[in-house]
mmCIF file of C-alpha atoms and ligand atoms in Angstrom:
data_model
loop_
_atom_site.group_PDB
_atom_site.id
_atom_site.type_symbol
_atom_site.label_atom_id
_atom_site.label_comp_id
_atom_site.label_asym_id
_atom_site.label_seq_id
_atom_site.Cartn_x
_atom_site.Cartn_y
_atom_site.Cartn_z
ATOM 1 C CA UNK A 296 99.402 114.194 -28.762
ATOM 2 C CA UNK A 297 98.424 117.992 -27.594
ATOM 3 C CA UNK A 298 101.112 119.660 -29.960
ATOM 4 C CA UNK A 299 101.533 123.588 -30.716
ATOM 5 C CA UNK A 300 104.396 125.833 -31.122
ATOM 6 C CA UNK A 301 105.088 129.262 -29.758
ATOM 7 C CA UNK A 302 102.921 132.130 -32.025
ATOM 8 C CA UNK A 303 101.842 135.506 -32.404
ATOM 9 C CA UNK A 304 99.473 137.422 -30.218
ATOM 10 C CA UNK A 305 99.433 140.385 -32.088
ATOM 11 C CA UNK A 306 96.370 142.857 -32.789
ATOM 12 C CA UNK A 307 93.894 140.123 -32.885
ATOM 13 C CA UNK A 308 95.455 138.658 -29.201
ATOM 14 C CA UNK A 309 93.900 135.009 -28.590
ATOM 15 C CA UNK A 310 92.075 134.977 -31.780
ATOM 16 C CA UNK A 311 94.734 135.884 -34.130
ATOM 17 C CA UNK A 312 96.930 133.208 -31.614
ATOM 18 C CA UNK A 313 94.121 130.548 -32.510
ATOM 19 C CA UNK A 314 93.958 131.139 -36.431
ATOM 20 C CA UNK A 315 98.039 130.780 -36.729
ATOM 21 C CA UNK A 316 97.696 127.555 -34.606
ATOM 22 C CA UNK A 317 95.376 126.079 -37.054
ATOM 23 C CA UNK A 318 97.242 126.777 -40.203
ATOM 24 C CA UNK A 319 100.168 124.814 -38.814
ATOM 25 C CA UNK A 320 97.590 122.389 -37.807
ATOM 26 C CA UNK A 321 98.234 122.273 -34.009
ATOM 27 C CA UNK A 322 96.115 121.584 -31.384
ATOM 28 C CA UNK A 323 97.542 124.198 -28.850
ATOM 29 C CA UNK A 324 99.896 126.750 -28.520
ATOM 30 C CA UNK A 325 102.141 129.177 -26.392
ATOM 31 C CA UNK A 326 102.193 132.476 -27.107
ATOM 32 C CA UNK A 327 103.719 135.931 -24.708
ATOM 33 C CA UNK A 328 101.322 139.028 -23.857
ATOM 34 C CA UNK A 329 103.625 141.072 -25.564
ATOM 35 C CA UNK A 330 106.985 141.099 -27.034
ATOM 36 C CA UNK A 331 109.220 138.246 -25.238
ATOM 37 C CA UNK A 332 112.316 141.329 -24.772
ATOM 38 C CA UNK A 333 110.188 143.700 -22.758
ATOM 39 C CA UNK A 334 107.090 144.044 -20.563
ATOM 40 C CA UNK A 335 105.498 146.328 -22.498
ATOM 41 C CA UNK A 336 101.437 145.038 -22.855
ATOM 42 C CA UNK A 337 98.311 146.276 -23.892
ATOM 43 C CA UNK A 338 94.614 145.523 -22.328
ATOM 44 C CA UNK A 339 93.136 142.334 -22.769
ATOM 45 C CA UNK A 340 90.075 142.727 -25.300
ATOM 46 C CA UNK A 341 87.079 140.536 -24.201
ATOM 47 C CA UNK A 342 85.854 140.483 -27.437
ATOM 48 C CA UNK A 343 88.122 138.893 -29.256
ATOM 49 C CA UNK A 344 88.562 136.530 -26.454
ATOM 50 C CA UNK A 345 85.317 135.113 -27.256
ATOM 51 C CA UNK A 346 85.419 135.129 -30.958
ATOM 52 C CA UNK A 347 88.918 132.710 -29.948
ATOM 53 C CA UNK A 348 87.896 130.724 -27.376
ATOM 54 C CA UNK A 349 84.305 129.585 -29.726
ATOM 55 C CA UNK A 350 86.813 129.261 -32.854
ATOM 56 C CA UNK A 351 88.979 126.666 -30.162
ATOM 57 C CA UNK A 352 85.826 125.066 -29.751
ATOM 58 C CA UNK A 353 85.039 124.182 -33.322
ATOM 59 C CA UNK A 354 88.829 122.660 -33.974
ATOM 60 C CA UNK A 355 88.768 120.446 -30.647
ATOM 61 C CA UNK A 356 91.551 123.191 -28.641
ATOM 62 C CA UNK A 357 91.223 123.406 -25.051
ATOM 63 C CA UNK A 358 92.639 126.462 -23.681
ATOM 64 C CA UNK A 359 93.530 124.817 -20.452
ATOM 65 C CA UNK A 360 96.305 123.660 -22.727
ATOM 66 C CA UNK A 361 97.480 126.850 -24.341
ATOM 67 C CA UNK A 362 100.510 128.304 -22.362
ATOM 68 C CA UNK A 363 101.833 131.631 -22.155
ATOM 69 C CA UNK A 364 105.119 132.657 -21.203
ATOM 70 C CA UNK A 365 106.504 134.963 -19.512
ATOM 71 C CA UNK A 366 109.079 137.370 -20.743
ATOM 72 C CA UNK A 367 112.711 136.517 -20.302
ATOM 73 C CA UNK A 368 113.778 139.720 -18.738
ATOM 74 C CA UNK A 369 112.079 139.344 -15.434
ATOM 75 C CA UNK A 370 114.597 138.030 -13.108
ATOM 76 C CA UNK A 371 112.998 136.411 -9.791
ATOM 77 C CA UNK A 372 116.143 135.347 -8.700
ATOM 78 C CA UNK A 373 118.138 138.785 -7.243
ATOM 79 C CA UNK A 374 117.027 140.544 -4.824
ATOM 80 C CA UNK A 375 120.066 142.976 -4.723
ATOM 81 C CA UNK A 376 118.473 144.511 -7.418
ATOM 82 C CA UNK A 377 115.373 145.597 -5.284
ATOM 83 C CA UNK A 378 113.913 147.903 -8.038
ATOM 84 C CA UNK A 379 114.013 145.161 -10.761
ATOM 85 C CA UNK A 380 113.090 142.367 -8.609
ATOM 86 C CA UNK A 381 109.919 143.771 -7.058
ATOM 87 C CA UNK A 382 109.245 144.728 -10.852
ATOM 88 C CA UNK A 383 109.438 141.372 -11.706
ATOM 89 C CA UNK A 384 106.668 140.552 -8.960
ATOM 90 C CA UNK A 385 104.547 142.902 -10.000
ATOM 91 C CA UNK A 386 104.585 142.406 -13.586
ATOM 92 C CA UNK A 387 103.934 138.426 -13.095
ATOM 93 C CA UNK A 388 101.167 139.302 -10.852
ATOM 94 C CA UNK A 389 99.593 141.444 -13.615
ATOM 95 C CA UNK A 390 99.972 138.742 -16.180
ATOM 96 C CA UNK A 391 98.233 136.332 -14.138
ATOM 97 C CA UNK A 392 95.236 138.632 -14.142
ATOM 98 C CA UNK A 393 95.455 138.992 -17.931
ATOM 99 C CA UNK A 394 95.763 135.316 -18.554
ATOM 100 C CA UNK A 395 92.811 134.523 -16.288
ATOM 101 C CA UNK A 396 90.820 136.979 -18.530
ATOM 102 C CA UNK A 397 91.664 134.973 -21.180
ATOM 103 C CA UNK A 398 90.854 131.609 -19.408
ATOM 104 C CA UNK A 399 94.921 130.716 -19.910
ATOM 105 C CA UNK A 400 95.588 128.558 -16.817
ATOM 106 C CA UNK A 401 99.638 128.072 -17.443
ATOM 107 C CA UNK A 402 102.259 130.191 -16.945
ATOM 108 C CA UNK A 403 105.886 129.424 -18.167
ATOM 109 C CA UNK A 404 108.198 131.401 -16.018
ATOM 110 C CA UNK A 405 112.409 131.232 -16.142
ATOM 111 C CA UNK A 406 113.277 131.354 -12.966
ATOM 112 C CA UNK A 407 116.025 133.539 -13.523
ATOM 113 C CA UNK A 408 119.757 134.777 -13.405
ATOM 114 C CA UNK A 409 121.622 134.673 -9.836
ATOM 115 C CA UNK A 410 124.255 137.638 -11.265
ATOM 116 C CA UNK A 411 126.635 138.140 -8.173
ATOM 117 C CA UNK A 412 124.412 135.981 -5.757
ATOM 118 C CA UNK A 413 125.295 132.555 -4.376
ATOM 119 C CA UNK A 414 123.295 130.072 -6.128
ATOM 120 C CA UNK A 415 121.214 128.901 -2.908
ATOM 121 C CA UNK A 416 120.021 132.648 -2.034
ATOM 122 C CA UNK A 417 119.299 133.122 -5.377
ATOM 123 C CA UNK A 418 116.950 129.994 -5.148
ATOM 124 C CA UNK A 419 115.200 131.700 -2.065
ATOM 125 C CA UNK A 420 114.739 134.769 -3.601
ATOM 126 C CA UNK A 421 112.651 132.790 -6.076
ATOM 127 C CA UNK A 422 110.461 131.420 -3.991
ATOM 128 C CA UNK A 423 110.324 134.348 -2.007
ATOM 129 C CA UNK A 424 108.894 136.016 -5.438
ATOM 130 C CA UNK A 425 106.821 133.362 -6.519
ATOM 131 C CA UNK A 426 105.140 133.286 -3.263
ATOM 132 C CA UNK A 427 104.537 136.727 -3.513
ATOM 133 C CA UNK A 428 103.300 136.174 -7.114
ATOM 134 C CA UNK A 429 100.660 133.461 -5.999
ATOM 135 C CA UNK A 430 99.463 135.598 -2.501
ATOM 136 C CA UNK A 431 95.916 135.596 -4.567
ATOM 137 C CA UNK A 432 93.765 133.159 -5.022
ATOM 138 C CA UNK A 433 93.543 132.206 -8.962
ATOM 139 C CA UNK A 434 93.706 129.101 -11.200
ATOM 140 C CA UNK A 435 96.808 130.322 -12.592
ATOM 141 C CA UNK A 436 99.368 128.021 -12.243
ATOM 142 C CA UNK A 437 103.328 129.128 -12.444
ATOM 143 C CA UNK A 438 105.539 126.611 -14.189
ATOM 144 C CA UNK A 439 109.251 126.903 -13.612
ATOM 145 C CA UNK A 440 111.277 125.946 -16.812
ATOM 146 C CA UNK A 441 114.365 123.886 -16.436
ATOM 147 C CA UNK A 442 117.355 125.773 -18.105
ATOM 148 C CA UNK A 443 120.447 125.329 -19.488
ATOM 149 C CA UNK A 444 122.665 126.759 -17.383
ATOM 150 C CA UNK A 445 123.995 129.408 -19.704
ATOM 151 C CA UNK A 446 125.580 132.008 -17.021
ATOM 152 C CA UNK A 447 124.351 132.307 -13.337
ATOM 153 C CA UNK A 448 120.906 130.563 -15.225
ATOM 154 C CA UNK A 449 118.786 129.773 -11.835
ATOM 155 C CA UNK A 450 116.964 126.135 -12.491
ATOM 156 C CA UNK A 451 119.480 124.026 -14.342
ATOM 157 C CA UNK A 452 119.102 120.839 -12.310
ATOM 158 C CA UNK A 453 116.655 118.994 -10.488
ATOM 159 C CA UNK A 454 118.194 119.772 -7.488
ATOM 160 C CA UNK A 455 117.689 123.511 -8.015
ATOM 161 C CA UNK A 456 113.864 123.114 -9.136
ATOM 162 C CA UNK A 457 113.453 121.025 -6.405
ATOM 163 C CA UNK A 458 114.729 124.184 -4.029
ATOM 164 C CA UNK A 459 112.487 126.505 -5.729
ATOM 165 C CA UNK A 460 109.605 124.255 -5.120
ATOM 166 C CA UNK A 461 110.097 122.875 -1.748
ATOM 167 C CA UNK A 462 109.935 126.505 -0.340
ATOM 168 C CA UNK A 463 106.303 127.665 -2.077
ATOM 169 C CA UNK A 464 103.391 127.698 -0.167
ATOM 170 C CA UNK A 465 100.431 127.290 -2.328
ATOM 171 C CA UNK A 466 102.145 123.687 -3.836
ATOM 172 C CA UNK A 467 98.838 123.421 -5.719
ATOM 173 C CA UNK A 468 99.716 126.311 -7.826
ATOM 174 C CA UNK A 469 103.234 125.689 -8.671
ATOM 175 C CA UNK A 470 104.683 123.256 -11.616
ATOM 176 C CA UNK A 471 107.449 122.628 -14.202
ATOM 177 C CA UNK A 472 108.077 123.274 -18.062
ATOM 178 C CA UNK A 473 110.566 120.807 -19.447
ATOM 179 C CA UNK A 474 112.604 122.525 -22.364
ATOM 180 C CA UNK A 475 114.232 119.428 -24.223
ATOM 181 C CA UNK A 476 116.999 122.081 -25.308
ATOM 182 C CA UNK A 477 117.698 123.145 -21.935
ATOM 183 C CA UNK A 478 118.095 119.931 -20.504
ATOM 184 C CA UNK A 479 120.381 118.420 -23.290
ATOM 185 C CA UNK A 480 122.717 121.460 -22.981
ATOM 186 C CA UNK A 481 122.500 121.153 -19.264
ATOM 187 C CA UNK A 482 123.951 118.052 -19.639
ATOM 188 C CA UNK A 483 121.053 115.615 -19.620
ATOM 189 C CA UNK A 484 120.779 112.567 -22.378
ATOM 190 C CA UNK A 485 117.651 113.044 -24.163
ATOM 191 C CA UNK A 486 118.119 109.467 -25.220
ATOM 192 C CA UNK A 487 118.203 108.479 -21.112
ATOM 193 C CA UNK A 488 114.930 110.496 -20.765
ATOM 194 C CA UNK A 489 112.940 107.694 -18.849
ATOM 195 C CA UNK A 490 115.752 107.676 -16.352
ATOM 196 C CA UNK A 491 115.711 111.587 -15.963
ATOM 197 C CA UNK A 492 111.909 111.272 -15.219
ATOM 198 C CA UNK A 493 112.405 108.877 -12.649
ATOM 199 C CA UNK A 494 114.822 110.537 -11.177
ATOM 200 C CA UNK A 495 112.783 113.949 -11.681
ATOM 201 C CA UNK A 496 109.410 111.855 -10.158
ATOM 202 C CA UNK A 497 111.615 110.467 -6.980
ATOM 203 C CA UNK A 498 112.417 114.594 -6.260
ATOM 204 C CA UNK A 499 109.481 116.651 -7.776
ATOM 205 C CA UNK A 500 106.609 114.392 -8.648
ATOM 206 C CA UNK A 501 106.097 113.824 -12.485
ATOM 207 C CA UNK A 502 102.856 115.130 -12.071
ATOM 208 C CA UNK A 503 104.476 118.780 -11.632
ATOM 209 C CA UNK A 504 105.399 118.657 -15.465
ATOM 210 C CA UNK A 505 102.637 121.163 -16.667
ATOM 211 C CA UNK A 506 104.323 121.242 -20.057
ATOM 212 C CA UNK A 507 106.910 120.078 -22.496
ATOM 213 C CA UNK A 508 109.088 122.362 -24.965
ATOM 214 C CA UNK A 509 110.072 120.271 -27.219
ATOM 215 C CA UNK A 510 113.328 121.731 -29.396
ATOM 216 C CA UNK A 511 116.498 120.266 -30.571
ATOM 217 C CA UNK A 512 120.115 121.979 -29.966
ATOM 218 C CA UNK A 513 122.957 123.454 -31.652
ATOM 219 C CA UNK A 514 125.127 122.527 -29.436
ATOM 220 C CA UNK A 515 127.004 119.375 -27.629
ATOM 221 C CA UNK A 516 125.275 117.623 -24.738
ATOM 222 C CA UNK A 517 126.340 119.523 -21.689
ATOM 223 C CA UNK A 518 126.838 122.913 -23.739
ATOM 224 C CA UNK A 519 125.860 125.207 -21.244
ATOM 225 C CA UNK A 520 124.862 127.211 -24.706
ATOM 226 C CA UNK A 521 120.562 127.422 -24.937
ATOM 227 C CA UNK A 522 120.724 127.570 -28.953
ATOM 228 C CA UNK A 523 117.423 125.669 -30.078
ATOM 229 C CA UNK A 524 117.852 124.220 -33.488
ATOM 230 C CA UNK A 525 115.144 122.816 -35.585
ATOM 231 C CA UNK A 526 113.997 119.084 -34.948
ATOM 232 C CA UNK A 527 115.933 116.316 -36.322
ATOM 233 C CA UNK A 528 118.589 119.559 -37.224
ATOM 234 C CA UNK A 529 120.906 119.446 -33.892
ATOM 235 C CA UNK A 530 122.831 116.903 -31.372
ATOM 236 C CA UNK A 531 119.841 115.888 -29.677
ATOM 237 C CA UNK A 532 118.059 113.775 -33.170
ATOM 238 C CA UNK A 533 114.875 113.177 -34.234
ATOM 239 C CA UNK A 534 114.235 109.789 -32.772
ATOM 240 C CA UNK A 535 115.277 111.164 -29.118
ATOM 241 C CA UNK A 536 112.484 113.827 -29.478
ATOM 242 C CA UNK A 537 110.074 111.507 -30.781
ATOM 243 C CA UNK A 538 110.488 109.411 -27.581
ATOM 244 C CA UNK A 539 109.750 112.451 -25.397
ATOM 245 C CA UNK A 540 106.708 113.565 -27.785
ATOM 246 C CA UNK A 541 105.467 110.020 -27.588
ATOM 247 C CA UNK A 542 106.368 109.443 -24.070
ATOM 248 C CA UNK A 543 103.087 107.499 -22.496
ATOM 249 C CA UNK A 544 103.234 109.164 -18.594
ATOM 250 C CA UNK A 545 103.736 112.590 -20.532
ATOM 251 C CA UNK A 546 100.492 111.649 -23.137
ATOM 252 C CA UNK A 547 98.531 114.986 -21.913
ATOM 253 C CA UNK A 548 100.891 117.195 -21.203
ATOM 254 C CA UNK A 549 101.199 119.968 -23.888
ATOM 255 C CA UNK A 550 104.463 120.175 -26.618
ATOM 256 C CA UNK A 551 105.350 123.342 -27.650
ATOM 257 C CA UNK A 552 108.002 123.834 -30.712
ATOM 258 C CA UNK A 553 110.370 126.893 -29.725
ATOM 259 C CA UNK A 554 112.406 125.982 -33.208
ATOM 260 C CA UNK A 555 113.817 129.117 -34.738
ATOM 261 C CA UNK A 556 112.339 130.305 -38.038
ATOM 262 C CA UNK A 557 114.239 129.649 -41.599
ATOM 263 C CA UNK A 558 114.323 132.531 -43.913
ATOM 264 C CA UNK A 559 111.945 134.593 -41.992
ATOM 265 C CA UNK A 560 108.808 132.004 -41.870
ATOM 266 C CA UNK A 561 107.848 129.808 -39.249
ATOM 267 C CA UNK A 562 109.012 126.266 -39.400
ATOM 268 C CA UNK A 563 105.987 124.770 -37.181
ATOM 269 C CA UNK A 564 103.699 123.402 -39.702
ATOM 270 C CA UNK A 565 105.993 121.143 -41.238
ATOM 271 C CA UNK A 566 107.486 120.202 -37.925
ATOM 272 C CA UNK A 567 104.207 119.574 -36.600
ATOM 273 C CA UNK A 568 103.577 117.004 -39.763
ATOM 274 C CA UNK A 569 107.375 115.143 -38.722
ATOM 275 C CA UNK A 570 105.810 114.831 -35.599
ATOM 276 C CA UNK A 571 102.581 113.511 -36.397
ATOM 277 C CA UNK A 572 104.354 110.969 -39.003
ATOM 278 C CA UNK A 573 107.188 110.070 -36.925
ATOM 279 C CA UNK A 574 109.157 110.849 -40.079
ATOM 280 C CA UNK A 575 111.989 113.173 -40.392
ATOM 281 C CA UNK A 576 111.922 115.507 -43.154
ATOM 282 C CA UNK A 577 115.513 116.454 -44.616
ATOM 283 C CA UNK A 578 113.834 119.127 -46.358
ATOM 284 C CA UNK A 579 112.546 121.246 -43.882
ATOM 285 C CA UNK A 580 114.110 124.862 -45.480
ATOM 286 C CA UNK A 581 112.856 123.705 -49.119
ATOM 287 C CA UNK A 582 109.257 123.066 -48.096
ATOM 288 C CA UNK A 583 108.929 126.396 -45.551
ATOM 289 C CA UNK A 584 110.036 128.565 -48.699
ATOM 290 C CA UNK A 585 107.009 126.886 -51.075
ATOM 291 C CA UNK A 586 104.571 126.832 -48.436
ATOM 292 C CA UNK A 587 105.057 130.536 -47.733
ATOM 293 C CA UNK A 588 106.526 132.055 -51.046
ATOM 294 C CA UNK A 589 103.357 130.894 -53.112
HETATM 295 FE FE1 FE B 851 111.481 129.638 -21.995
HETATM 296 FE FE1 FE B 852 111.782 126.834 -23.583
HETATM 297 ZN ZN1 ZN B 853 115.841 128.266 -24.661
#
């Protein structure tokens, strides 16, 4: 299983990425340029890329399985607002070119909020973006996350993906993130997940799926809502998520934990161990306070 959760890329960038990984005993990991709320980013430090990628090497992590993603404010999707959405462009096309200095090949994009817009020009707009976004040649891949549906949420079915997608040019460069949340709330049984993949491999191609968030929910199946909740801690259930984490067609693509963190520390390592065991642990809070209070 290639397993990670979402981490820091503070002062140290990739490296201090890397070292968090490791302590919650991951083998990957997804982490954002800069803060998640706003494009602010700093240059790419080539030293410390190389002090990460040779401490990857020692602990068996391949960065063509570390993911970043791309902050949520972006918004592909409307075109009406011209400033914003040619902002959105250009900051994805300068991410790619920091990821690529990094060696990162995978970037998780949301595809965005429709505001005002009809839902199938909003899909246009997005590809009309993306194809922008991918006009130079790179290994950078985009992958489109499915959503929830929370609003005028762009990419909530597999009908809109499929819109997004059919209309790119460089097909090659374009894939999808499945967010387990996202698709529960949208209204898809986690527990029917073999039949959603069919159904997603009859429209897409199952070979699209560039990577898995794997989360549970707050909320009812269908929600609309996009709360994550801790695994084995919401209405989707351990064993559901443990099917999609052990899922044998999905064996290689990455899992990335996007569980929130209790009491201010990171839930991931111990998360990462339920995984690994196939055991839930009822005392997920309990353990997180002695692992980090000592
Ligand atoms: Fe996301
Ligand atoms: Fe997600
Ligand atoms: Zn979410």
């Amino acid at each position: 299983m290639i397993i990670g959760s979402h981490v820091n890329f503070g002062k140290e960038q990739l490296l201090g990425a890397t070292k968090q990984a490791i302590s919650f005993g991951a083998n990957t990991f997804m982490f954002y340029t800069g803060a998640p709320q706003n494009t602010v980013r700093k240059d790419i430090d080539d030293r410390l890329t190389k002090e990460a990628i040779q401490l990857m090497k020692e602990n068996n992590m391949d960065i063509k399985d570390v993911i970043c993603h791309a902050p949520y404010i972006i918004n592909l999707a409307n075109k009406e607002k011209e400033e914003a959405w040619h902002f959105s462009i250009d900051f994805l096309k300068r991410e790619i070119k920091r990821v690529e200095a990094l060696g990162v090949t995978k970037v998780v994009v949301h595809p965005g909020n429709a505001l005002k817009l009809d839902k199938e020009k909003a899909l246009k707009n997005i590809s009309e973006a993306l194809n922008e976004v991918l006009e130079k040649e790179s290994q950078v891949k985009i992958l489109i996350e499915t959503m929830a549906g929370k609003g005028s949420e762009c990419g909530q079915s597999i009908e809109e993906i499929q819109s997004i997608l059919k209309q790119i040019e460089k097909k090659d460069r374009i894939g999808v993130c499945l967010d387990t949340c996202h698709l529960h709330d949208s209204g898809i049984d986690i527990g029917q997940f073999e039949a959603y993949l069919k159904a997603f491999d009859e429209q897409i191609g199952i070979e699209k799926i560039g990577c898995i968030h794997l989360n549970d929910s707050k909320n009812i199946l269908g929600s609309k809502k996009d709360r994550h909740a801790n695994l084995g801690y919401g209405m989707v259930g351990f064993e559901k998520l443990i099917s999609v984490a052990y899922n044998e067609t999905l064996k290689n693509v990455p899992k990335i934990l996007e569980t929130p963190w209790i009491n201010e520390y990171p839930p991931y390592k111990i998360e990462i161990e339920m995984l690994k065991k196939k055991e839930f642990n009822p005392h997920l809070e309990d353990e997180i306070k002695f692992l980090y209070s000592k």
